Amino acid sequence: MTIVTKISDANAVANAGATGLCAGANLRTPCGPRRVENFRPGDLIVTRDNGLQPVKMIWARTVTAKKIAADPSLAPVVLRPRAVGPMMPQQTLSVGGAHRLLIPGWRLEDEDDAVSCLVPARDIAGLNDSAFVDRATEEVTYYNVVFDEHQVFCANGLPVESFSPKSEAIKDVPRDVKKELTKTFPELGPKFKGYPAPRYKLRERVSYSPDFA
């Protein structure tokens, strides 16, 4: 079963921040780029490791200015062109602070150059003018793309992860979305223990080097 769920009232999210891509993010498809808000279940996205993969589910959450004022971690992280590396992103991209980006090892001071890691956007925000938290936004909608398994795909040219309904992430998901995830993945049970783990190393609180220009 596939479903699109729209959440207009943002429930409390952990201080780690929100996940998702903001409206306007362009994702690669077989027919060219398409904005994330226009995707539906079954649409194909070009992934980094598994070629074309169909979208299983998309859930969206709109966060008001009032919610952001009460919990600043809900504010989006804005990544300007080349904030991470050459053509990464190609155009300005806004994501939730907890949304993980695939960062090359050479940008991480304590990582092997050849090892790419999934790092929360909040970890690289505020280090220079190319990556910052936008707390002045009036309202923001985050779109979370879910596949049959964890995937990395490009948003405005920057590799980002899909949403994984497991571990700590599911604790911060609104009840209605949990219900729809359970319907979408009935074989995994309510805790989604069988959902495939990411292929890439997960890092938190990294020593990030923003020196590329």
Short mmCIF file of C-alpha atoms in Angstrom, two decimals:
data_model
loop_
_atom_site.label_atom_id
_atom_site.label_comp_id
_atom_site.label_asym_id
_atom_site.label_seq_id
_atom_site.Cartn_x
_atom_site.Cartn_y
_atom_site.Cartn_z
CA MET A 1 0.00 0.00 0.00
CA THR A 2 1.19 3.51 -0.79
CA ILE A 3 -0.07 6.79 0.58
CA VAL A 4 0.60 10.52 0.74
CA THR A 5 -0.06 12.01 4.14
CA LYS A 6 -0.31 15.75 4.74
CA ILE A 7 0.36 16.98 8.26
CA SER A 8 -0.60 20.63 8.70
CA ASP A 9 -0.22 20.87 12.45
CA ALA A 10 3.37 20.25 13.52
CA ASN A 11 3.50 18.24 16.71
CA ALA A 12 6.43 18.57 19.06
CA VAL A 13 9.73 17.52 17.52
CA ALA A 14 12.79 16.64 19.55
CA ASN A 15 15.35 19.40 20.02
CA ALA A 16 17.45 17.62 17.41
CA GLY A 17 15.27 19.33 14.82
CA ALA A 18 12.93 18.34 12.00
CA THR A 19 13.58 16.09 9.02
CA GLY A 20 12.57 16.68 5.42
CA LEU A 21 13.22 18.79 2.35
CA CYS A 22 11.57 22.17 1.99
CA ALA A 23 9.27 22.96 -0.91
CA GLY A 24 11.13 23.82 -4.09
CA ALA A 25 13.86 21.19 -3.78
CA ASN A 26 14.44 19.57 -7.17
CA LEU A 27 14.93 15.78 -7.26
CA ARG A 28 16.31 13.81 -10.22
CA THR A 29 13.86 11.67 -12.20
CA PRO A 30 14.13 9.80 -15.54
CA CYS A 31 12.36 12.78 -17.12
CA GLY A 32 14.46 15.50 -15.51
CA PRO A 33 14.22 17.45 -12.25
CA ARG A 34 10.93 17.71 -10.37
CA ARG A 35 10.05 19.64 -7.23
CA VAL A 36 9.63 17.49 -4.14
CA GLU A 37 6.11 18.77 -3.42
CA ASN A 38 4.92 17.37 -6.78
CA PHE A 39 5.91 13.73 -6.15
CA ARG A 40 3.41 10.96 -5.54
CA PRO A 41 3.80 7.30 -4.54
CA GLY A 42 5.05 5.24 -7.45
CA ASP A 43 7.02 8.10 -9.04
CA LEU A 44 10.62 7.21 -9.84
CA ILE A 45 13.65 8.98 -8.35
CA VAL A 46 17.29 8.50 -9.36
CA THR A 47 19.16 7.15 -6.31
CA ARG A 48 22.90 7.14 -5.69
CA ASP A 49 23.35 3.39 -5.26
CA ASN A 50 20.27 1.66 -6.69
CA GLY A 51 19.35 3.48 -9.85
CA LEU A 52 15.67 4.29 -10.32
CA GLN A 53 13.54 3.60 -7.26
CA PRO A 54 9.79 4.18 -6.81
CA VAL A 55 8.58 6.42 -4.03
CA LYS A 56 6.69 4.35 -1.46
CA MET A 57 5.25 7.17 0.63
CA ILE A 58 5.62 10.92 1.15
CA TRP A 59 4.61 12.68 4.32
CA ALA A 60 4.66 16.41 4.86
CA ARG A 61 4.60 18.61 7.93
CA THR A 62 3.97 22.34 7.99
CA VAL A 63 5.58 24.27 10.84
CA THR A 64 4.30 27.74 11.67
CA ALA A 65 6.33 30.73 12.81
CA LYS A 66 4.79 30.32 16.26
CA LYS A 67 6.09 26.75 16.49
CA ILE A 68 9.55 27.83 15.36
CA ALA A 69 9.61 30.61 17.96
CA ALA A 70 8.73 28.07 20.65
CA ASP A 71 11.26 25.53 19.39
CA PRO A 72 14.03 27.08 17.23
CA SER A 73 15.29 23.62 16.28
CA LEU A 74 12.30 23.40 13.92
CA ALA A 75 13.73 26.18 11.74
CA PRO A 76 15.16 25.11 8.38
CA VAL A 77 18.85 25.00 7.53
CA VAL A 78 19.62 26.94 4.35
CA LEU A 79 22.47 25.67 2.17
CA ARG A 80 23.64 28.05 -0.51
CA PRO A 81 25.34 26.89 -3.74
CA ARG A 82 28.68 25.10 -3.10
CA ALA A 83 28.10 25.07 0.67
CA VAL A 84 29.32 21.47 0.82
CA GLY A 85 31.44 21.13 -2.31
CA PRO A 86 31.52 21.68 -6.08
CA MET A 87 27.91 21.81 -7.33
CA MET A 88 26.68 20.69 -3.87
CA PRO A 89 24.12 22.09 -3.89
CA GLN A 90 23.73 23.56 -7.36
CA GLN A 91 20.99 25.88 -6.13
CA THR A 92 20.01 27.03 -2.66
CA LEU A 93 18.47 24.16 -0.70
CA SER A 94 16.55 24.28 2.58
CA VAL A 95 16.18 21.20 4.78
CA GLY A 96 15.22 20.28 8.32
CA GLY A 97 18.01 20.53 10.87
CA ALA A 98 17.91 16.79 11.57
CA HIS A 99 17.88 15.79 7.92
CA ARG A 100 21.10 13.99 7.01
CA LEU A 101 23.32 15.03 4.13
CA LEU A 102 25.96 12.78 2.57
CA ILE A 103 29.20 14.60 3.32
CA PRO A 104 32.49 13.52 1.72
CA GLY A 105 35.19 12.47 4.16
CA TRP A 106 37.57 15.18 3.01
CA ARG A 107 35.21 17.76 4.53
CA LEU A 108 35.38 16.06 7.95
CA GLU A 109 38.52 16.69 9.94
CA ASP A 110 38.50 13.35 11.77
CA GLU A 111 37.37 11.07 8.92
CA ASP A 112 39.10 9.18 6.12
CA ASP A 113 38.94 11.18 2.89
CA ALA A 114 37.35 8.27 1.03
CA VAL A 115 34.57 7.66 3.58
CA SER A 116 31.34 9.57 2.96
CA CYS A 117 29.14 10.02 6.04
CA LEU A 118 25.52 10.94 6.68
CA VAL A 119 25.58 14.08 8.82
CA PRO A 120 22.64 16.16 10.15
CA ALA A 121 22.32 19.51 8.42
CA ARG A 122 22.41 21.27 11.79
CA ASP A 123 26.04 20.14 12.23
CA ILE A 124 27.26 22.30 9.36
CA ALA A 125 24.96 25.30 9.91
CA GLY A 126 26.45 28.55 11.13
CA LEU A 127 30.06 27.86 10.20
CA ASN A 128 29.98 30.38 7.36
CA ASP A 129 27.53 32.41 5.29
CA SER A 130 26.81 29.46 2.98
CA ALA A 131 25.04 27.34 5.60
CA PHE A 132 22.80 28.86 8.26
CA VAL A 133 19.60 28.39 10.24
CA ASP A 134 16.72 30.56 8.98
CA ARG A 135 14.72 31.41 12.10
CA ALA A 136 13.03 34.35 10.36
CA THR A 137 10.87 32.19 8.12
CA GLU A 138 7.12 32.68 8.55
CA GLU A 139 6.19 29.08 7.81
CA VAL A 140 7.91 26.02 6.38
CA THR A 141 6.72 22.69 5.00
CA TYR A 142 9.03 19.68 5.21
CA TYR A 143 8.58 16.78 2.76
CA ASN A 144 9.88 13.35 3.75
CA VAL A 145 10.40 10.80 0.97
CA VAL A 146 10.17 7.13 1.94
CA PHE A 147 11.33 4.17 -0.18
CA ASP A 148 11.21 0.40 0.41
CA GLU A 149 14.66 0.82 1.94
CA HIS A 150 16.97 3.67 2.94
CA GLN A 151 18.26 5.55 -0.10
CA VAL A 152 20.52 8.49 -0.89
CA PHE A 153 19.39 10.77 -3.71
CA CYS A 154 20.17 14.28 -4.90
CA ALA A 155 18.20 17.39 -3.99
CA ASN A 156 19.41 20.40 -5.97
CA GLY A 157 22.53 18.34 -6.67
CA LEU A 158 23.33 17.62 -3.01
CA PRO A 159 23.14 13.97 -1.85
CA VAL A 160 20.58 13.63 0.96
CA GLU A 161 18.96 10.67 2.66
CA SER A 162 15.43 9.35 2.49
CA PHE A 163 13.36 9.00 5.65
CA SER A 164 13.91 5.80 7.65
CA PRO A 165 10.99 4.74 9.87
CA LYS A 166 13.12 3.26 12.63
CA SER A 167 15.37 4.03 15.57
CA GLU A 168 15.12 7.52 17.11
CA ALA A 169 13.46 9.03 14.04
CA ILE A 170 10.13 7.31 14.52
CA LYS A 171 9.79 8.65 18.08
CA ASP A 172 9.37 12.18 16.72
CA VAL A 173 6.86 11.32 13.99
CA PRO A 174 3.23 12.46 14.45
CA ARG A 175 0.74 9.74 15.37
CA ASP A 176 -1.14 9.98 12.07
CA VAL A 177 2.07 9.44 10.11
CA LYS A 178 3.04 6.45 12.25
CA LYS A 179 -0.34 4.93 11.47
CA GLU A 180 0.14 5.41 7.74
CA LEU A 181 3.70 4.06 7.89
CA THR A 182 2.37 0.94 9.59
CA LYS A 183 -0.19 0.52 6.80
CA THR A 184 2.49 1.08 4.16
CA PHE A 185 4.92 -1.42 5.72
CA PRO A 186 2.65 -3.98 7.45
CA GLU A 187 5.29 -6.68 7.27
CA LEU A 188 7.69 -4.71 9.50
CA GLY A 189 5.45 -4.35 12.54
CA PRO A 190 4.85 -1.17 14.59
CA LYS A 191 8.55 -0.67 15.43
CA PHE A 192 9.80 -1.18 11.84
CA LYS A 193 12.71 -3.31 13.07
CA GLY A 194 13.11 -4.99 9.70
CA TYR A 195 13.56 -1.76 7.74
CA PRO A 196 17.02 -1.86 6.05
CA ALA A 197 19.74 0.18 7.74
CA PRO A 198 21.64 2.95 5.87
CA ARG A 199 24.62 1.85 3.82
CA TYR A 200 26.65 4.85 4.94
CA LYS A 201 28.26 5.71 8.23
CA LEU A 202 26.17 7.94 10.49
CA ARG A 203 27.94 10.78 12.28
CA GLU A 204 26.85 13.36 14.84
CA ARG A 205 28.59 16.52 16.08
CA VAL A 206 31.31 16.27 13.46
CA SER A 207 34.36 18.48 13.06
CA TYR A 208 33.36 19.97 9.73
CA SER A 209 35.71 21.99 7.55
CA PRO A 210 33.90 24.64 5.44
CA ASP A 211 37.04 25.91 3.74
CA PHE A 212 36.11 25.03 0.15
CA ALA A 213 35.25 28.06 -1.99
#
